[in-house]
mmCIF file of C-alpha atoms and ligand atoms in Angstrom:
data_model
loop_
_atom_site.group_PDB
_atom_site.id
_atom_site.type_symbol
_atom_site.label_atom_id
_atom_site.label_comp_id
_atom_site.label_asym_id
_atom_site.label_seq_id
_atom_site.Cartn_x
_atom_site.Cartn_y
_atom_site.Cartn_z
ATOM 1 C CA MET A 1 -31.726 -36.801 25.151
ATOM 2 C CA SER A 2 -30.961 -38.543 28.400
ATOM 3 C CA ALA A 3 -27.256 -38.731 29.101
ATOM 4 C CA SER A 4 -25.846 -42.098 29.952
ATOM 5 C CA PHE A 5 -23.555 -42.628 32.892
ATOM 6 C CA SER A 6 -22.925 -45.299 35.489
ATOM 7 C CA ILE A 7 -21.832 -45.209 39.101
ATOM 8 C CA ARG A 8 -19.390 -47.482 40.894
ATOM 9 C CA PRO A 9 -16.948 -47.230 43.814
ATOM 10 C CA LEU A 10 -13.537 -45.921 42.807
ATOM 11 C CA ARG A 11 -10.642 -48.372 42.831
ATOM 12 C CA PRO A 12 -6.935 -47.634 43.343
ATOM 13 C CA ALA A 13 -6.442 -47.731 39.551
ATOM 14 C CA ASP A 14 -8.794 -44.730 39.275
ATOM 15 C CA ALA A 15 -6.342 -42.575 41.252
ATOM 16 C CA PRO A 16 -5.129 -40.413 38.301
ATOM 17 C CA ALA A 17 -8.681 -39.600 37.171
ATOM 18 C CA TYR A 18 -9.757 -39.058 40.778
ATOM 19 C CA ARG A 19 -6.892 -36.645 41.375
ATOM 20 C CA ASP A 20 -7.706 -34.678 38.205
ATOM 21 C CA LEU A 21 -11.399 -34.339 39.071
ATOM 22 C CA ARG A 22 -10.688 -33.578 42.722
ATOM 23 C CA LEU A 23 -8.249 -30.799 41.787
ATOM 24 C CA GLU A 24 -10.753 -29.431 39.266
ATOM 25 C CA ALA A 25 -13.356 -29.379 42.053
ATOM 26 C CA LEU A 26 -11.071 -27.633 44.546
ATOM 27 C CA GLN A 27 -10.016 -25.079 41.963
ATOM 28 C CA SER A 28 -13.423 -24.316 40.466
ATOM 29 C CA SER A 29 -15.582 -24.463 43.627
ATOM 30 C CA PRO A 30 -13.250 -23.575 46.510
ATOM 31 C CA GLU A 31 -16.096 -22.461 48.775
ATOM 32 C CA ALA A 32 -17.763 -25.894 48.497
ATOM 33 C CA PHE A 33 -14.934 -27.895 50.072
ATOM 34 C CA GLY A 34 -13.037 -27.868 53.348
ATOM 35 C CA SER A 35 -9.806 -28.826 51.603
ATOM 36 C CA SER A 36 -7.946 -26.517 49.245
ATOM 37 C CA TYR A 37 -6.282 -26.833 45.859
ATOM 38 C CA GLU A 38 -3.030 -25.522 47.349
ATOM 39 C CA GLU A 39 -3.003 -28.311 49.953
ATOM 40 C CA GLU A 40 -3.825 -31.164 47.585
ATOM 41 C CA ALA A 41 -2.122 -30.244 44.301
ATOM 42 C CA PRO A 42 1.406 -31.032 45.540
ATOM 43 C CA LEU A 43 0.452 -34.443 46.985
ATOM 44 C CA PRO A 44 2.054 -37.415 45.237
ATOM 45 C CA LEU A 45 -0.237 -39.769 43.359
ATOM 46 C CA GLU A 46 0.441 -42.526 45.928
ATOM 47 C CA THR A 47 -1.052 -40.351 48.677
ATOM 48 C CA ILE A 48 -4.166 -39.726 46.603
ATOM 49 C CA GLN A 49 -4.376 -43.412 45.733
ATOM 50 C CA ALA A 50 -4.120 -44.371 49.412
ATOM 51 C CA ARG A 51 -7.197 -42.226 50.105
ATOM 52 C CA ILE A 52 -9.373 -44.433 47.911
ATOM 53 C CA PRO A 53 -10.912 -46.955 50.301
ATOM 54 C CA VAL A 54 -10.468 -50.581 49.261
ATOM 55 C CA SER A 55 -12.296 -52.335 52.108
ATOM 56 C CA GLY A 56 -14.702 -51.506 54.889
ATOM 57 C CA PRO A 57 -17.673 -49.166 54.724
ATOM 58 C CA ASN A 58 -15.889 -46.040 53.492
ATOM 59 C CA ALA A 59 -16.148 -45.389 49.778
ATOM 60 C CA ILE A 60 -15.763 -42.825 47.033
ATOM 61 C CA PHE A 61 -18.363 -43.263 44.314
ATOM 62 C CA GLY A 62 -17.538 -42.169 40.794
ATOM 63 C CA ALA A 63 -19.945 -41.356 37.969
ATOM 64 C CA PHE A 64 -18.502 -42.517 34.656
ATOM 65 C CA ALA A 65 -19.575 -41.455 31.175
ATOM 66 C CA ALA A 66 -18.070 -44.203 29.036
ATOM 67 C CA ASP A 67 -14.706 -44.456 30.800
ATOM 68 C CA THR A 68 -14.434 -40.849 31.883
ATOM 69 C CA LEU A 69 -14.906 -39.852 35.507
ATOM 70 C CA VAL A 70 -17.391 -36.966 35.473
ATOM 71 C CA GLY A 71 -18.598 -36.841 39.078
ATOM 72 C CA MET A 72 -17.922 -38.177 42.539
ATOM 73 C CA ALA A 73 -19.197 -38.356 46.109
ATOM 74 C CA GLY A 74 -17.511 -39.728 49.223
ATOM 75 C CA PHE A 75 -18.770 -41.514 52.310
ATOM 76 C CA ALA A 76 -16.942 -42.029 55.586
ATOM 77 C CA VAL A 77 -17.966 -43.489 58.937
ATOM 78 C CA TYR A 78 -16.884 -41.787 62.151
ATOM 79 C CA GLU A 79 -14.181 -43.860 63.815
ATOM 80 C CA ARG A 80 -14.907 -43.428 67.516
ATOM 81 C CA VAL A 81 -16.896 -46.192 69.155
ATOM 82 C CA LYS A 82 -19.730 -43.917 70.274
ATOM 83 C CA ALA A 83 -20.019 -42.312 66.836
ATOM 84 C CA ARG A 84 -19.799 -45.321 64.559
ATOM 85 C CA HIS A 85 -23.533 -45.200 63.935
ATOM 86 C CA LYS A 86 -22.928 -41.984 61.989
ATOM 87 C CA GLY A 87 -21.381 -41.295 58.629
ATOM 88 C CA VAL A 88 -20.658 -38.238 56.558
ATOM 89 C CA MET A 89 -21.108 -37.531 52.876
ATOM 90 C CA TRP A 90 -18.229 -35.463 51.514
ATOM 91 C CA GLY A 91 -16.630 -34.226 48.286
ATOM 92 C CA VAL A 92 -19.716 -34.124 46.057
ATOM 93 C CA PHE A 93 -18.805 -32.760 42.638
ATOM 94 C CA VAL A 94 -19.980 -33.003 39.036
ATOM 95 C CA THR A 95 -17.880 -31.564 36.222
ATOM 96 C CA PRO A 96 -19.685 -28.555 34.640
ATOM 97 C CA GLU A 97 -20.423 -30.206 31.232
ATOM 98 C CA TRP A 98 -22.327 -32.950 33.058
ATOM 99 C CA ARG A 99 -24.421 -30.817 35.377
ATOM 100 C CA ARG A 100 -28.215 -30.680 35.276
ATOM 101 C CA GLN A 101 -28.372 -34.229 33.967
ATOM 102 C CA ARG A 102 -29.143 -35.840 37.324
ATOM 103 C CA VAL A 103 -25.589 -37.063 37.893
ATOM 104 C CA GLY A 104 -25.402 -35.222 41.221
ATOM 105 C CA LYS A 105 -28.681 -36.676 42.426
ATOM 106 C CA ALA A 106 -27.667 -40.176 41.359
ATOM 107 C CA LEU A 107 -24.384 -39.887 43.263
ATOM 108 C CA VAL A 108 -26.094 -38.641 46.422
ATOM 109 C CA ARG A 109 -28.705 -41.409 46.112
ATOM 110 C CA GLN A 110 -25.883 -43.931 45.825
ATOM 111 C CA VAL A 111 -24.233 -42.589 48.980
ATOM 112 C CA ILE A 112 -27.559 -42.736 50.849
ATOM 113 C CA ASP A 113 -28.216 -46.293 49.706
ATOM 114 C CA HIS A 114 -24.713 -47.380 50.684
ATOM 115 C CA ALA A 115 -24.815 -45.479 53.994
ATOM 116 C CA SER A 116 -28.097 -47.102 54.973
ATOM 117 C CA ARG A 117 -26.282 -50.442 55.081
ATOM 118 C CA HIS A 118 -23.604 -49.146 57.451
ATOM 119 C CA VAL A 119 -24.918 -46.310 59.617
ATOM 120 C CA ILE A 120 -28.203 -44.928 60.908
ATOM 121 C CA MET A 121 -27.370 -41.233 60.617
ATOM 122 C CA LEU A 122 -25.868 -39.564 57.574
ATOM 123 C CA GLU A 123 -24.487 -36.059 57.848
ATOM 124 C CA ALA A 124 -23.511 -33.442 55.286
ATOM 125 C CA ALA A 125 -22.617 -29.777 55.178
ATOM 126 C CA VAL A 126 -23.395 -27.439 52.326
ATOM 127 C CA GLY A 127 -22.630 -23.799 51.564
ATOM 128 C CA LEU A 128 -25.565 -21.675 52.637
ATOM 129 C CA THR A 129 -25.606 -19.913 49.268
ATOM 130 C CA ASN A 130 -25.062 -23.097 47.245
ATOM 131 C CA GLU A 131 -28.650 -23.388 45.993
ATOM 132 C CA ARG A 132 -28.004 -26.308 43.622
ATOM 133 C CA ALA A 133 -26.416 -28.532 46.193
ATOM 134 C CA ARG A 134 -28.884 -27.526 48.912
ATOM 135 C CA ARG A 135 -31.812 -28.350 46.651
ATOM 136 C CA THR A 136 -30.254 -31.676 45.706
ATOM 137 C CA TYR A 137 -29.774 -32.672 49.348
ATOM 138 C CA HIS A 138 -33.136 -31.377 50.566
ATOM 139 C CA ASP A 139 -34.954 -33.153 47.718
ATOM 140 C CA LEU A 140 -33.358 -36.427 48.799
ATOM 141 C CA GLY A 141 -34.453 -36.113 52.413
ATOM 142 C CA PHE A 142 -31.646 -34.312 54.238
ATOM 143 C CA LYS A 143 -32.903 -32.016 57.010
ATOM 144 C CA PRO A 144 -31.105 -28.855 58.123
ATOM 145 C CA TYR A 145 -30.250 -28.730 61.838
ATOM 146 C CA GLY A 146 -28.052 -25.696 62.088
ATOM 147 C CA ILE A 147 -25.703 -23.241 60.509
ATOM 148 C CA GLU A 148 -21.984 -23.151 61.064
ATOM 149 C CA HIS A 149 -21.024 -19.509 60.788
ATOM 150 C CA LYS A 150 -17.701 -18.778 59.137
ATOM 151 C CA ALA A 151 -17.230 -22.499 58.452
ATOM 152 C CA ILE A 152 -14.862 -21.885 55.565
ATOM 153 C CA ARG A 153 -12.338 -19.117 55.103
ATOM 154 C CA ILE A 154 -10.945 -18.246 51.705
ATOM 155 C CA GLY A 155 -8.557 -15.339 52.055
ATOM 156 C CA GLU A 156 -10.511 -12.683 53.901
ATOM 157 C CA VAL A 157 -13.929 -14.038 52.927
ATOM 158 C CA PHE A 158 -15.885 -16.340 55.237
ATOM 159 C CA HIS A 159 -18.583 -18.766 54.097
ATOM 160 C CA ASP A 160 -21.384 -20.129 56.274
ATOM 161 C CA GLU A 161 -22.484 -23.738 55.941
ATOM 162 C CA GLU A 162 -25.824 -25.401 56.478
ATOM 163 C CA LEU A 163 -25.487 -28.594 58.530
ATOM 164 C CA LEU A 164 -27.700 -31.457 57.417
ATOM 165 C CA TYR A 165 -28.663 -34.897 58.634
ATOM 166 C CA LEU A 166 -30.582 -37.799 57.184
ATOM 167 C CA ASP A 167 -32.049 -40.292 59.647
ATOM 168 C CA LEU A 168 -31.709 -43.721 58.025
ATOM 169 C CA GLN A 169 -33.177 -45.701 60.890
ATOM 170 C CA LYS A 170 -36.327 -47.475 59.813
ATOM 171 C CA PRO A 171 -39.251 -46.943 62.173
ATOM 172 C CA GLU A 172 -39.980 -50.082 64.196
ATOM 173 C CA GLY A 173 -42.140 -52.540 62.298
ATOM 174 C CA ALA A 174 -41.402 -50.925 58.919
HETATM 175 C C1 COA B 1 -24.179 -29.535 43.322
HETATM 176 C C2 COA B 1 -23.850 -30.426 42.102
HETATM 177 C C3 COA B 1 -23.103 -31.656 42.584
HETATM 178 C C4 COA B 1 -25.181 -30.845 41.456
HETATM 179 O O1 COA B 1 -24.855 -31.733 40.384
HETATM 180 P P1 COA B 1 -25.824 -31.928 39.129
HETATM 181 O O2 COA B 1 -25.396 -33.181 38.444
HETATM 182 O O3 COA B 1 -25.883 -30.700 38.317
HETATM 183 O O4 COA B 1 -27.215 -32.148 39.871
HETATM 184 P P2 COA B 1 -28.544 -32.749 39.245
HETATM 185 O O5 COA B 1 -28.574 -32.596 37.763
HETATM 186 O O6 COA B 1 -28.723 -34.112 39.822
HETATM 187 O O7 COA B 1 -29.580 -31.739 39.851
HETATM 188 C C5 COA B 1 -29.945 -31.848 41.205
HETATM 189 C C6 COA B 1 -30.875 -30.735 41.581
HETATM 190 O O8 COA B 1 -30.142 -29.530 41.753
HETATM 191 C C7 COA B 1 -30.931 -28.435 41.289
HETATM 192 N N1 COA B 1 -30.132 -27.813 40.243
HETATM 193 C C8 COA B 1 -29.130 -28.361 39.528
HETATM 194 N N2 COA B 1 -28.602 -27.469 38.684
HETATM 195 C C9 COA B 1 -29.288 -26.329 38.864
HETATM 196 C C10 COA B 1 -29.234 -25.041 38.285
HETATM 197 N N3 COA B 1 -28.337 -24.730 37.333
HETATM 198 N N4 COA B 1 -30.095 -24.108 38.727
HETATM 199 C C11 COA B 1 -30.990 -24.389 39.673
HETATM 200 N N5 COA B 1 -31.100 -25.602 40.262
HETATM 201 C C12 COA B 1 -30.270 -26.547 39.866
HETATM 202 C C13 COA B 1 -32.250 -28.991 40.851
HETATM 203 O O9 COA B 1 -33.130 -28.958 41.963
HETATM 204 C C14 COA B 1 -31.910 -30.411 40.527
HETATM 205 O O10 COA B 1 -32.932 -31.320 40.730
HETATM 206 P P3 COA B 1 -34.043 -31.552 39.574
HETATM 207 O O11 COA B 1 -33.289 -31.612 38.268
HETATM 208 O O12 COA B 1 -34.667 -32.839 40.007
HETATM 209 O O13 COA B 1 -34.925 -30.350 39.690
HETATM 210 C C15 COA B 1 -23.028 -29.638 41.037
HETATM 211 O O14 COA B 1 -23.696 -28.451 40.731
HETATM 212 C C16 COA B 1 -21.612 -29.315 41.481
HETATM 213 O O15 COA B 1 -20.696 -30.117 41.359
HETATM 214 N N6 COA B 1 -21.412 -28.081 42.012
HETATM 215 C C17 COA B 1 -20.079 -27.623 42.435
HETATM 216 C C18 COA B 1 -19.571 -28.373 43.660
HETATM 217 C C19 COA B 1 -20.539 -28.354 44.805
HETATM 218 O O16 COA B 1 -21.193 -27.362 45.088
HETATM 219 N N7 COA B 1 -20.624 -29.507 45.508
HETATM 220 C C20 COA B 1 -21.465 -29.671 46.660
HETATM 221 C C21 COA B 1 -20.637 -29.522 47.878
HETATM 222 S S1 COA B 1 -21.665 -29.603 49.352
#
């Protein structure tokens, strides 16, 4: 059976569902995100809502099964003039019941497609031991260019991250 879901950019009205899924992500996979549950759980809904881009190139894509948000992936462009050709993919998460059904890949593909219209370099960082996410990103063309040692600290445990890039610039004449 192939599961049915659709992907679209989140809108301000999605804020409650976005907050729920984001907090689930931070709680269940703390080593996969730079932010923490403790930092985000107390934030008022308006703050979360204000983080959903409504114009410009930045976006948070949501995967919906019927009307339920089951996955998400963010995209943001660097703000400084000399870095505006680069963007970063962030906050990739699929709720456990929906994993292994290609939702993650579809979300990452959506970010890549969207990014290719706004930047020429797309960056991402992934836990070095996070085989599922690494495989997803590598399969879709991301190349590792380094390791950030002790990138994330949770209590007394440090986690290394693999740094990735995807060159979106078409070769001349292509
Ligand atoms: C990483 C994550 C987003 C993948 O989502 P998903 O919807 O399960 O991914 P897909 O079904 O599209 O699978 C993508 C690839 O990951 C690999 N993969 C997925 N689940 C796997 C598993 N249980 N075991 C081994 N490989 C797995 C496969 O290579 C798969 O590609 P394939 O099916 O074409 O072989 C999801 O596992 C997740 O949310 N994890 C917790 C949060 C996280 O780690 N986020 C990434 C932060 S950088």
